Coordinates of C-alpha atoms in Angstrom, one line a residue:
Chain A
M1 CA -56.0 -38.8 -8.0
T2 CA -58.1 -41.8 -7.2
H3 CA -60.9 -39.5 -7.7
L4 CA -59.1 -38.3 -11.2
G5 CA -58.6 -41.8 -11.9
K6 CA -62.6 -42.7 -12.8
H7 CA -62.8 -40.1 -14.9
P8 CA -59.9 -40.6 -17.4
A9 CA -62.1 -37.4 -19.9
R10 CA -60.8 -35.1 -16.2
R11 CA -57.7 -37.3 -16.0
R12 CA -56.3 -35.8 -19.4
S13 CA -57.4 -32.8 -19.2
A14 CA -55.7 -31.9 -16.1
S15 CA -52.0 -32.8 -16.9
A16 CA -52.9 -31.0 -19.9
G17 CA -53.3 -28.3 -17.8
L18 CA -49.8 -29.9 -16.3
F19 CA -48.6 -30.2 -19.4
L20 CA -49.0 -26.2 -20.4
L21 CA -47.7 -24.9 -16.4
T22 CA -45.1 -26.6 -16.8
L23 CA -44.3 -25.3 -20.8
L24 CA -45.4 -21.7 -19.2
L25 CA -43.4 -21.5 -16.7
A26 CA -39.9 -22.7 -18.3
A27 CA -41.0 -19.9 -21.3
T28 CA -41.6 -17.4 -18.0
L29 CA -37.7 -18.6 -16.2
S30 CA -36.0 -18.7 -20.2
A31 CA -37.3 -15.1 -20.3
Q32 CA -36.5 -13.7 -17.4
A33 CA -32.9 -15.6 -17.7
P34 CA -30.8 -12.7 -19.0
K35 CA -29.3 -13.8 -22.4
R36 CA -26.7 -10.3 -21.9
I37 CA -24.7 -10.4 -19.1
V38 CA -21.7 -8.3 -18.6
S39 CA -20.0 -8.6 -15.9
L40 CA -17.2 -6.0 -13.9
I41 CA -16.1 -8.6 -11.3
P42 CA -13.7 -10.8 -12.6
A43 CA -14.6 -13.3 -10.0
V44 CA -18.2 -13.5 -10.7
T45 CA -16.8 -13.7 -13.9
E46 CA -15.0 -17.2 -13.3
M47 CA -18.1 -18.2 -11.0
L48 CA -20.7 -17.4 -14.2
F49 CA -18.5 -20.0 -16.6
A50 CA -18.5 -22.4 -14.5
I51 CA -21.8 -22.8 -13.8
G52 CA -22.3 -22.3 -17.9
A53 CA -23.6 -19.7 -18.2
G54 CA -20.6 -18.0 -19.5
P55 CA -22.0 -18.4 -23.7
Q56 CA -24.2 -15.8 -21.7
V57 CA -21.3 -13.2 -20.9
V58 CA -20.9 -10.5 -23.8
A59 CA -18.7 -7.9 -21.6
V60 CA -16.5 -8.3 -19.0
S61 CA -14.0 -6.3 -16.6
T62 CA -10.9 -4.8 -17.6
Y63 CA -9.2 -6.9 -15.4
D64 CA -11.1 -10.5 -16.3
V65 CA -8.5 -13.3 -17.5
E66 CA -9.5 -16.0 -16.4
P67 CA -11.2 -18.5 -17.6
P68 CA -9.2 -18.0 -21.1
E69 CA -12.6 -17.2 -23.3
V70 CA -13.0 -14.2 -22.0
R71 CA -9.6 -12.8 -22.9
S72 CA -11.3 -12.3 -26.4
L73 CA -14.4 -10.9 -25.2
P74 CA -15.4 -6.7 -25.2
T75 CA -14.0 -4.9 -21.7
V76 CA -15.8 -2.5 -20.0
G77 CA -13.1 -0.5 -17.8
A78 CA -13.4 -2.2 -13.8
L79 CA -14.1 -1.0 -10.4
V80 CA -13.1 2.7 -10.3
D81 CA -13.9 3.1 -14.2
P82 CA -16.3 1.8 -15.4
D83 CA -17.6 2.7 -19.4
T84 CA -21.1 3.6 -18.1
E85 CA -21.9 4.4 -22.0
K86 CA -19.8 1.0 -23.8
I87 CA -21.7 -0.7 -20.6
I88 CA -25.5 0.4 -21.8
S89 CA -25.1 0.5 -25.9
L90 CA -24.2 -3.8 -25.5
R91 CA -27.7 -3.7 -24.0
P92 CA -26.5 -5.6 -21.4
D93 CA -30.6 -7.6 -19.1
L94 CA -27.3 -8.1 -16.7
V95 CA -24.6 -6.6 -14.8
I96 CA -23.1 -7.4 -11.9
T97 CA -21.6 -4.9 -10.3
Y98 CA -19.4 -4.3 -7.0
G99 CA -20.8 -3.2 -3.4
C100 CA -19.0 0.4 -3.7
Q101 CA -20.4 1.6 -7.4
T102 CA -23.3 3.3 -6.2
D103 CA -23.0 5.3 -9.6
L104 CA -22.9 3.3 -11.6
Q105 CA -26.0 1.9 -10.0
A106 CA -28.0 4.7 -10.5
Q107 CA -27.0 4.8 -14.1
L108 CA -28.3 1.6 -15.0
K109 CA -31.8 1.6 -11.8
S110 CA -32.4 5.1 -14.7
A111 CA -31.7 3.1 -18.3
N112 CA -33.8 0.5 -16.5
I113 CA -31.0 -2.1 -17.0
P114 CA -31.7 -4.7 -13.8
F115 CA -28.0 -5.7 -12.5
H116 CA -26.3 -8.1 -9.5
D117 CA -25.4 -6.0 -6.1
Y118 CA -21.9 -8.2 -5.6
R119 CA -19.6 -7.9 -2.8
H120 CA -15.9 -10.5 -1.8
G121 CA -16.8 -12.1 1.7
G122 CA -16.0 -15.4 2.7
L123 CA -15.7 -18.6 1.6
D124 CA -19.4 -19.9 2.0
H125 CA -20.5 -16.0 0.8
I126 CA -18.9 -18.1 -2.8
M127 CA -21.2 -21.0 -2.0
V128 CA -24.7 -18.3 -1.9
T129 CA -23.2 -16.0 -5.1
L130 CA -22.9 -19.0 -7.3
R131 CA -26.8 -20.7 -5.8
A132 CA -27.8 -17.2 -6.4
L133 CA -26.1 -16.7 -9.7
G134 CA -27.7 -20.5 -11.2
A135 CA -30.9 -19.3 -10.3
R136 CA -30.6 -15.7 -12.0
T137 CA -29.1 -17.3 -14.9
G138 CA -31.1 -20.5 -15.8
H139 CA -28.5 -22.5 -14.5
V140 CA -29.7 -24.0 -11.5
D141 CA -28.3 -27.6 -11.1
Q142 CA -25.2 -26.4 -12.5
A143 CA -24.5 -24.4 -9.9
E144 CA -25.4 -26.7 -7.3
K145 CA -23.3 -29.3 -8.7
V146 CA -20.6 -26.9 -9.0
T147 CA -21.4 -25.2 -5.7
R148 CA -21.4 -29.4 -3.6
S149 CA -18.0 -30.1 -6.0
L150 CA -17.1 -27.3 -4.1
Q151 CA -18.0 -27.6 -1.1
S152 CA -16.9 -30.9 -1.0
R153 CA -13.8 -30.9 -1.9
V154 CA -13.0 -27.7 1.2
D155 CA -14.7 -30.1 3.1
A156 CA -12.8 -33.0 2.3
V157 CA -9.9 -31.1 3.4
R158 CA -11.3 -30.1 6.4
Q159 CA -11.7 -32.9 7.5
R160 CA -8.6 -34.9 6.6
V161 CA -6.8 -32.0 8.6
A162 CA -9.0 -32.1 11.5
D163 CA -7.2 -34.3 13.8
K164 CA -4.0 -32.2 13.4
P165 CA -2.0 -29.1 14.9
R166 CA -3.5 -26.0 13.6
P167 CA 0.3 -24.3 13.0
R168 CA -0.2 -21.2 14.0
T169 CA -0.1 -18.8 10.6
L170 CA 0.9 -15.5 8.7
L171 CA -0.6 -15.9 5.0
V172 CA 0.9 -12.6 3.1
F173 CA -0.4 -11.8 0.0
G174 CA 1.3 -8.7 -0.8
R175 CA 5.2 -6.6 -0.2
E176 CA 7.3 -4.8 -1.5
P177 CA 9.5 -7.2 -3.5
G178 CA 13.1 -7.7 -1.9
S179 CA 12.3 -6.8 1.2
L180 CA 10.2 -6.0 4.0
R181 CA 8.2 -3.2 3.7
N182 CA 4.3 -2.6 3.2
I183 CA 3.5 -6.8 3.7
Y184 CA 0.2 -7.1 3.7
A185 CA -2.0 -10.1 5.1
S186 CA -5.4 -11.7 5.4
A187 CA -6.6 -10.2 8.9
G188 CA -9.8 -12.4 11.0
R189 CA -12.2 -12.2 7.8
G190 CA -12.8 -12.8 4.4
F191 CA -12.0 -15.6 2.4
L192 CA -8.3 -15.9 2.1
H193 CA -8.9 -16.3 6.3
D194 CA -11.5 -18.7 5.7
M195 CA -9.6 -20.5 3.2
L196 CA -6.5 -20.8 5.9
V197 CA -8.6 -22.4 8.9
A198 CA -10.8 -24.4 6.7
A199 CA -7.2 -26.0 5.5
G200 CA -6.1 -26.5 8.5
G201 CA -4.5 -22.4 10.3
D202 CA -4.1 -21.3 13.0
D203 CA -4.5 -17.3 11.5
V204 CA -2.6 -15.4 14.2
L205 CA -4.4 -12.3 12.6
S206 CA -7.7 -13.8 13.7
D207 CA -8.3 -11.2 16.4
I208 CA -8.0 -8.0 14.1
D209 CA -11.4 -7.8 12.5
R210 CA -10.7 -7.2 8.8
E211 CA -10.5 -9.0 5.0
S212 CA -6.6 -7.6 5.6
A213 CA -3.8 -5.2 7.2
P214 CA -1.0 -4.1 7.0
V215 CA 2.1 -5.4 8.6
S216 CA 4.7 -3.8 10.5
T217 CA 8.6 -6.9 10.9
E218 CA 7.4 -5.9 14.9
M219 CA 3.9 -6.8 14.5
I220 CA 5.5 -10.4 13.2
L221 CA 8.4 -10.8 15.2
A222 CA 6.1 -10.2 18.1
R223 CA 3.2 -12.8 17.3
A224 CA 5.6 -15.2 15.8
P225 CA 4.3 -17.9 13.3
E226 CA 5.1 -21.3 12.7
V227 CA 4.1 -21.2 9.0
I228 CA 4.4 -17.7 6.7
L229 CA 2.5 -18.1 3.7
E230 CA 3.2 -16.3 1.2
L231 CA 1.0 -15.6 -1.9
N232 CA 2.5 -15.2 -5.4
S233 CA 0.1 -14.2 -8.6
A234 CA 3.9 -15.9 -10.5
N235 CA 2.4 -19.3 -12.2
R236 CA 6.2 -20.8 -12.0
L237 CA 9.3 -20.3 -10.5
N238 CA 12.2 -21.6 -10.6
E239 CA 14.8 -22.4 -7.9
H240 CA 16.5 -19.0 -7.5
D241 CA 13.5 -17.0 -8.2
L242 CA 12.2 -18.7 -5.2
E243 CA 15.2 -18.0 -3.1
T244 CA 15.3 -14.2 -4.0
V245 CA 11.2 -13.4 -2.6
I246 CA 12.1 -15.9 0.2
D247 CA 15.6 -14.5 1.5
P248 CA 14.0 -10.7 3.1
W249 CA 12.0 -13.5 5.1
M250 CA 15.5 -14.3 6.5
K251 CA 15.9 -11.3 8.4
L252 CA 13.3 -11.9 10.9
S253 CA 15.3 -15.6 12.2
S254 CA 13.4 -15.8 16.3
V255 CA 9.9 -16.1 13.9
P256 CA 9.7 -19.9 13.8
A257 CA 8.1 -20.7 10.7
V258 CA 11.7 -18.8 9.8
K259 CA 14.2 -21.0 12.0
N260 CA 11.9 -24.0 10.8
K261 CA 12.2 -23.0 7.2
R262 CA 8.5 -22.8 6.4
V263 CA 8.3 -19.8 4.9
I264 CA 6.2 -21.1 1.8
V265 CA 5.4 -19.6 -1.3
L266 CA 2.0 -20.6 -3.2
L267 CA 2.2 -19.8 -6.7
G268 CA -1.1 -18.8 -8.9
S269 CA -2.4 -16.1 -9.7
G270 CA -6.2 -17.9 -9.1
L271 CA -5.5 -17.4 -5.3
A272 CA -6.2 -14.9 -4.4
V273 CA -9.8 -14.8 -6.4
P274 CA -13.3 -16.1 -4.7
G275 CA -14.3 -17.6 -7.2
P276 CA -14.2 -21.4 -8.6
R277 CA -11.4 -22.2 -8.1
V278 CA -10.8 -21.7 -4.0
A279 CA -11.6 -25.4 -3.2
E280 CA -8.1 -25.5 -5.5
G281 CA -6.9 -22.9 -3.1
V282 CA -7.9 -24.4 0.3
E283 CA -5.6 -27.7 -1.3
K284 CA -2.7 -26.1 -2.4
M285 CA -3.1 -24.4 1.3
A286 CA -3.6 -27.5 3.4
K287 CA -1.0 -29.3 1.5
A288 CA 1.6 -26.6 2.4
L289 CA 0.6 -26.5 6.1
H290 CA 0.2 -30.2 6.8
P291 CA 1.9 -31.8 4.0
Chain B
M1 CA 22.7 37.3 23.7
S2 CA 25.7 36.3 21.9
I3 CA 25.9 35.2 18.7
R4 CA 27.6 32.7 19.7
R5 CA 25.7 32.1 23.4
R6 CA 22.5 31.2 21.9
L7 CA 23.5 29.1 19.2
I8 CA 25.0 26.5 22.5
V9 CA 22.5 27.4 23.8
V10 CA 19.3 26.2 21.4
L11 CA 22.2 24.3 19.9
G12 CA 22.8 21.6 23.2
A13 CA 18.5 22.5 24.4
C14 CA 17.9 20.3 20.4
T15 CA 20.2 18.5 20.9
V16 CA 19.4 16.8 24.5
F17 CA 16.0 16.5 23.2
T18 CA 16.7 14.6 19.9
L19 CA 18.9 12.3 21.7
A20 CA 16.5 11.9 24.5
V21 CA 13.5 11.5 21.7
M22 CA 15.6 8.1 19.9
V23 CA 16.9 6.3 22.4
W24 CA 13.3 6.8 23.9
A25 CA 11.7 5.9 21.0
P26 CA 12.9 2.3 20.2
T27 CA 12.2 0.6 23.6
V28 CA 8.1 2.0 22.8
G29 CA 6.1 0.1 20.1
S30 CA 3.3 -1.7 19.9
T31 CA 4.8 -5.2 22.5
A32 CA 6.1 -4.8 25.0
I33 CA 10.3 -6.0 25.4
S34 CA 12.8 -6.6 28.1
L35 CA 14.9 -4.3 27.4
S36 CA 17.9 -6.3 29.6
R37 CA 16.7 -9.6 27.7
V38 CA 18.0 -6.6 24.8
F39 CA 21.0 -6.9 25.1
D40 CA 21.1 -10.2 26.9
R41 CA 24.2 -11.7 25.2
S42 CA 23.6 -15.5 26.6
V43 CA 20.5 -15.7 24.7
G44 CA 22.1 -16.9 20.9
W45 CA 20.4 -13.6 18.4
D46 CA 18.4 -16.4 16.4
S47 CA 16.1 -17.1 19.1
N48 CA 16.2 -13.0 20.9
V49 CA 13.1 -12.0 19.9
D50 CA 12.9 -9.1 22.2
A51 CA 16.7 -7.9 21.0
Q52 CA 15.1 -8.9 16.9
I53 CA 12.2 -6.6 17.5
F54 CA 14.4 -3.9 19.3
F55 CA 17.2 -4.1 16.6
V56 CA 14.8 -4.9 13.5
A57 CA 11.8 -3.7 13.7
R58 CA 12.2 -0.6 15.7
L59 CA 15.9 1.0 15.6
P60 CA 15.5 1.3 11.8
R61 CA 12.8 2.8 11.6
V62 CA 13.3 5.5 13.8
L63 CA 17.3 5.7 12.6
A64 CA 15.5 6.3 9.3
G65 CA 12.4 8.6 10.5
A66 CA 15.3 10.9 12.1
L67 CA 17.5 11.5 9.0
V68 CA 14.8 11.7 7.0
G69 CA 12.8 14.2 9.3
A70 CA 16.0 16.3 9.5
T71 CA 16.4 16.4 5.9
L72 CA 13.7 17.7 5.2
A73 CA 13.4 19.9 7.4
A74 CA 16.8 21.5 6.1
A75 CA 16.0 21.4 2.8
G76 CA 12.6 23.0 3.9
V77 CA 14.8 26.1 5.1
V78 CA 17.6 26.1 2.5
L79 CA 14.4 26.4 -0.6
Q80 CA 12.4 29.4 2.0
A81 CA 15.6 31.6 2.0
L82 CA 16.0 31.0 -1.9
L83 CA 13.3 31.4 -2.8
R84 CA 12.4 33.5 -0.5
N85 CA 9.0 32.8 -0.1
P86 CA 7.8 30.6 3.0
L87 CA 5.4 29.2 1.4
A88 CA 8.6 26.7 -0.1
S89 CA 9.1 23.2 0.5
P90 CA 11.2 20.3 0.0
F91 CA 8.1 19.8 -2.0
T92 CA 8.0 23.0 -4.0
L93 CA 10.5 21.8 -6.8
G94 CA 8.9 18.7 -8.6
V95 CA 12.0 16.6 -6.7
S96 CA 9.6 14.6 -5.2
A97 CA 7.2 14.6 -7.5
G98 CA 10.2 12.9 -9.6
A99 CA 11.5 10.3 -7.4
A100 CA 7.4 9.7 -6.7
L101 CA 7.1 9.4 -10.8
G102 CA 9.6 7.0 -10.4
A103 CA 9.0 5.2 -7.7
M104 CA 5.1 4.4 -8.8
L105 CA 7.1 3.5 -12.1
A106 CA 8.5 1.0 -10.8
V107 CA 5.7 -0.4 -8.5
T108 CA 3.1 -0.6 -11.4
T109 CA 6.2 -1.9 -14.0
R110 CA 6.7 -4.2 -11.1
L111 CA 10.6 -3.4 -11.7
E112 CA 12.3 -6.4 -10.0
F113 CA 16.0 -5.5 -9.7
G114 CA 18.8 -4.2 -7.0
L115 CA 21.7 -2.7 -5.9
L116 CA 24.1 -3.5 -3.0
G117 CA 21.0 -4.3 -1.2
I118 CA 19.1 -1.7 -2.4
T119 CA 16.0 -2.4 -3.5
S120 CA 13.5 -0.8 -7.4
I121 CA 11.8 1.5 -5.9
P122 CA 13.8 3.7 -3.4
L123 CA 16.6 3.3 -6.3
A124 CA 14.4 4.5 -9.3
S125 CA 12.7 7.1 -7.3
F126 CA 15.7 9.1 -6.6
A127 CA 16.9 8.6 -10.0
G128 CA 13.5 10.5 -10.6
S129 CA 14.5 13.1 -8.3
L130 CA 17.8 13.5 -9.6
A131 CA 16.2 14.0 -13.4
A132 CA 13.4 16.4 -12.5
T133 CA 16.4 18.3 -10.3
A134 CA 18.1 18.5 -13.4
I135 CA 14.9 19.5 -15.6
V136 CA 14.3 22.8 -12.9
Y137 CA 18.2 23.6 -13.0
A138 CA 17.7 23.3 -16.8
L139 CA 14.7 25.1 -16.8
A140 CA 16.1 28.4 -14.2
A141 CA 19.1 28.2 -16.3
S142 CA 18.6 28.7 -19.4
Q143 CA 17.5 32.7 -19.6
R144 CA 19.8 34.4 -17.9
R145 CA 23.2 34.7 -16.0
G146 CA 22.6 32.7 -12.9
L147 CA 19.4 31.6 -11.5
S148 CA 16.6 33.1 -11.9
T149 CA 14.1 31.7 -8.3
N150 CA 11.1 33.1 -9.9
V151 CA 11.4 31.2 -12.6
L152 CA 12.5 28.2 -10.8
L153 CA 9.2 28.6 -8.6
L154 CA 7.3 28.5 -11.2
A155 CA 9.2 25.6 -13.6
G156 CA 9.2 23.2 -10.7
V157 CA 5.6 24.0 -9.4
T158 CA 4.7 23.3 -12.6
L159 CA 7.0 20.3 -13.2
N160 CA 4.8 19.1 -10.1
T161 CA 1.6 19.5 -11.4
F162 CA 2.5 17.8 -14.5
F163 CA 4.6 14.5 -12.9
S164 CA 1.3 15.1 -10.9
A165 CA -0.7 13.9 -14.0
L166 CA 1.6 11.5 -15.0
I167 CA 1.4 9.8 -11.4
L168 CA -2.3 9.1 -11.7
F169 CA -1.7 8.4 -15.4
V170 CA 0.5 6.0 -14.1
Q171 CA -1.8 4.3 -11.0
Y172 CA -5.0 4.7 -13.4
I173 CA -3.9 2.4 -15.9
A174 CA -1.8 0.0 -13.3
D175 CA -2.9 -3.1 -12.3
F176 CA -5.5 -2.6 -8.8
A177 CA -2.7 -3.7 -6.2
E178 CA -0.4 -2.5 -7.4
A179 CA -2.1 1.1 -8.0
L180 CA -2.9 0.6 -4.5
R181 CA 0.8 -0.5 -3.1
A182 CA 2.1 2.8 -5.1
I183 CA -1.3 4.9 -3.5
R184 CA 0.3 3.3 -0.3
W185 CA 4.1 4.1 -1.7
M186 CA 2.4 8.3 -1.4
M187 CA 1.7 8.1 2.4
G188 CA 5.2 7.3 3.4
G189 CA 7.2 4.7 5.9
L190 CA 9.8 4.5 7.5
E191 CA 9.2 0.6 7.6
V192 CA 12.7 -0.6 6.5
A193 CA 13.6 -3.1 8.2
G194 CA 16.6 -3.2 7.8
Y195 CA 19.9 -0.8 7.8
T196 CA 21.3 -1.1 3.9
P197 CA 18.4 1.7 2.7
I198 CA 19.5 3.3 5.2
V199 CA 23.1 2.9 4.6
A200 CA 22.7 4.1 1.5
A201 CA 20.9 7.3 1.6
L202 CA 23.6 9.0 4.1
P203 CA 26.5 9.7 2.5
F204 CA 23.9 11.8 -0.3
V205 CA 22.9 13.6 3.0
L206 CA 26.3 13.6 3.8
L207 CA 27.5 15.7 1.2
A208 CA 24.3 18.0 0.9
F209 CA 24.8 18.4 4.9
G210 CA 27.9 19.3 3.4
A211 CA 27.0 22.7 1.4
F212 CA 24.5 23.3 4.4
A213 CA 26.9 23.9 7.0
V214 CA 28.3 26.5 5.0
L215 CA 25.0 28.3 3.6
P216 CA 23.3 29.8 6.6
R217 CA 26.0 33.0 6.1
T218 CA 24.6 33.0 2.9
L219 CA 21.1 32.5 3.6
N220 CA 20.7 35.2 5.4
L221 CA 22.1 37.6 3.4
L222 CA 19.7 36.1 0.2
S223 CA 16.8 36.4 2.4
V224 CA 17.1 40.6 2.3
G225 CA 17.1 39.9 -1.1
A226 CA 19.7 39.0 -4.2
E227 CA 20.9 42.8 -4.9
A228 CA 21.7 43.1 -1.4
A229 CA 23.5 40.2 -0.7
S230 CA 25.8 40.7 -4.2
A231 CA 26.3 44.3 -2.6
R232 CA 28.0 42.3 0.4
G233 CA 30.3 40.5 -2.0
V234 CA 27.8 36.8 -2.0
D235 CA 28.8 35.0 -5.4
V236 CA 25.0 35.2 -5.7
A237 CA 25.1 32.5 -8.4
A238 CA 27.3 30.3 -7.0
A239 CA 25.2 30.3 -3.6
Q240 CA 21.9 29.8 -5.3
R241 CA 23.0 27.4 -7.1
L242 CA 24.9 25.2 -4.6
A243 CA 21.5 25.9 -1.8
F244 CA 19.7 24.7 -4.9
F245 CA 21.7 21.5 -5.6
S246 CA 22.0 20.7 -2.1
A247 CA 18.5 21.2 -1.2
S248 CA 17.7 18.5 -3.7
L249 CA 19.3 16.2 -3.3
A250 CA 18.5 15.8 0.4
T251 CA 15.3 15.6 -0.8
G252 CA 15.7 13.1 -3.0
A253 CA 17.8 10.6 -0.7
A254 CA 15.1 10.9 1.7
V255 CA 12.1 10.5 -0.5
S256 CA 13.4 7.2 -1.7
L257 CA 13.8 6.5 2.0
G258 CA 11.1 7.6 3.9
G259 CA 8.3 8.2 0.6
P260 CA 6.4 12.2 0.8
I261 CA 6.8 12.2 3.7
G262 CA 4.6 16.3 3.7
F263 CA 4.8 18.9 6.6
I264 CA 7.9 18.4 8.3
G265 CA 9.5 20.7 5.6
I266 CA 7.5 22.9 6.3
V267 CA 6.1 22.9 9.8
V268 CA 9.8 22.2 11.3
P269 CA 11.3 25.7 9.9
H270 CA 8.6 27.5 11.2
L271 CA 8.0 26.7 14.3
V272 CA 11.9 26.9 15.3
R273 CA 11.4 31.1 13.2
L274 CA 9.2 31.6 16.6
L275 CA 10.2 30.0 18.7
V276 CA 14.4 31.2 17.5
G277 CA 14.5 33.6 15.5
A278 CA 15.3 33.9 12.0
D279 CA 18.7 33.4 12.3
H280 CA 19.8 31.1 9.6
R281 CA 23.4 29.9 11.6
I282 CA 21.1 28.6 13.9
V283 CA 17.8 28.4 12.4
L284 CA 19.8 25.8 9.8
P285 CA 20.8 23.5 12.6
A286 CA 17.9 23.6 15.1
S287 CA 15.1 22.9 12.0
A288 CA 17.6 19.4 11.1
L289 CA 17.1 18.7 14.6
F290 CA 13.6 19.5 15.5
G291 CA 12.6 17.4 13.1
A292 CA 14.3 14.1 13.1
S293 CA 12.9 14.8 16.5
F294 CA 9.5 15.5 15.7
L295 CA 9.5 13.1 12.5
V296 CA 10.3 9.9 15.4
L297 CA 7.4 10.6 17.5
C298 CA 5.6 11.0 14.6
D299 CA 6.8 7.6 14.2
L300 CA 6.3 6.4 17.3
A301 CA 2.8 7.9 17.0
A302 CA 1.7 5.8 13.8
R303 CA 3.2 2.2 14.8
T304 CA 1.4 2.5 18.3
V305 CA -1.4 4.6 18.2
M306 CA -3.6 2.2 16.5
S307 CA -1.3 -1.2 17.6
P308 CA -1.8 -4.1 16.1
L309 CA -2.6 -2.1 13.3
E310 CA -0.2 1.1 11.6
I311 CA -0.9 4.4 10.6
P312 CA 0.8 5.9 7.9
V313 CA 3.1 8.4 9.2
G314 CA 2.8 11.3 6.4
V315 CA -0.1 10.6 7.9
V316 CA 0.8 11.0 11.4
T317 CA 3.0 14.3 10.3
A318 CA -0.2 16.0 8.6
L319 CA -2.5 15.5 11.6
I320 CA 0.3 16.7 14.3
G321 CA 2.0 19.0 12.7
G322 CA -1.1 20.9 10.8
P323 CA -3.6 22.1 14.0
F324 CA 0.3 22.5 16.0
F325 CA 0.8 25.0 13.4
L326 CA -1.9 26.9 12.8
W327 CA -2.5 26.7 17.1
L328 CA 1.4 28.6 17.6
L329 CA 0.7 31.4 14.6
V330 CA -2.6 32.1 16.1
K331 CA -1.0 32.5 19.7
R332 CA 2.2 34.7 18.8
S333 CA -0.3 36.8 16.0

């Protein structure tokens, strides 16, 4: 720079070159940033809207309901039944697909439509995905901001519960209404497990290396969780309905969670979505586990 | 050997075997429990984990397995004789597809009503089985006086396919989690977690078995042919009606309790026939007893083989029943 400083003319041309380069870079970046995104994964749709790429989204899956803006967008099928024809006819420049949609991916490839291959993973994977989407859609800064805020909220919870005893917890996310049949719970892998651990719980199924597992009453009796957290997609339940939901558990009265009235229903549809609402989920879980 | 002596020997052996299986099955599982602790009255119920595992988790399963197994096997025997078709099973006449459609609708529309402690899914599936029975009967009885077994068979098979298409459609338009739950239901499961569902199914099963008790002699004649039976003084139409309705009622009750558990209704009767001959006076009760122990054993495998994970019992019955049956078939021929 000192050398350049001695020659004002050269300095000018150098800064003009830098300016041109920046312009060029910005132009190529914005040329690369997709303007017509089709998302087939509700969790990723939420992420796109969170990082400011919402206006670029032109269609979503049939299961998408959040954020409310997506409800007016056209739908193009979902995981098992993507409407390839409709997707291609929308002329997207980026399609968010799930890892197992190999047929769709092959069709997109032959139609020269770029796609982002996504799979659910752990809590960290949500952060990774947010940043990757930011880079891919031209929203690096906002993606970084959102990711950091999520991370710091989760870290804050981790810190708050760090010194507290970790209750042995069963995280249930589905069963036959009114009975204890066909119970499905989060097992030792995946974002629900990570959320539970971050919220200061000790997952009673952590030895099962799967995202979810069907659990029998025998297994629940044998593993004797101190807390049973049950996710319920309803946003609100009155006292009576809540009692009806909890009532079947009373049969397992030897389970510490039942004995000590620590079967806790967590309400809200966002809890089982590995998207930007996970911090809220972790906070809810932590509040339930460590009131 | 006279029929009476064979009856006593065969049924005696089957009863002993079934009882032994039913006593043994609840003592084994994915968790080790101490029997002395299970029956230890000095420990309170609320803190006796072993007793709760035995009485809440295992015993209802064993009882449900025995009831469903006996019912499906016996219904299979009756329908094979009625339709004079060795391929007939309790699921041939559309009853189970009707039950499945009922259950699917309850699952996917998130019906959450209950009646006397029975939840919506078994109620809806039982209603579905009754509806299917009524439709098939109306079709088969409309042609001439009495039942046409040919029409019965064709109407049943067609209704099966039709209901299956509706089931697929309902699953297809359902929410993802609901579709998954519906698919799980189709695999069958005996984890009833309590006695209420068993007690609810029992009256219908008992009613059906009451009819089964008077059927064997008639079934022997019917399986030769309607004319022959008629010539021997059997009221063929009445016998066919009784056989059809009792088998359908039994199937509906069994499916609403344990889901459509396949293979029992076809493998067990043939296995029993291979072992004891074709006389329905022996085949029917022996199949019921063997069906009970077979399903209880399959469920035992389902809950222990991959422990702590469980395998759907319908998968186990097909995995064990299929090859075993083929082996026996080849060996006998």
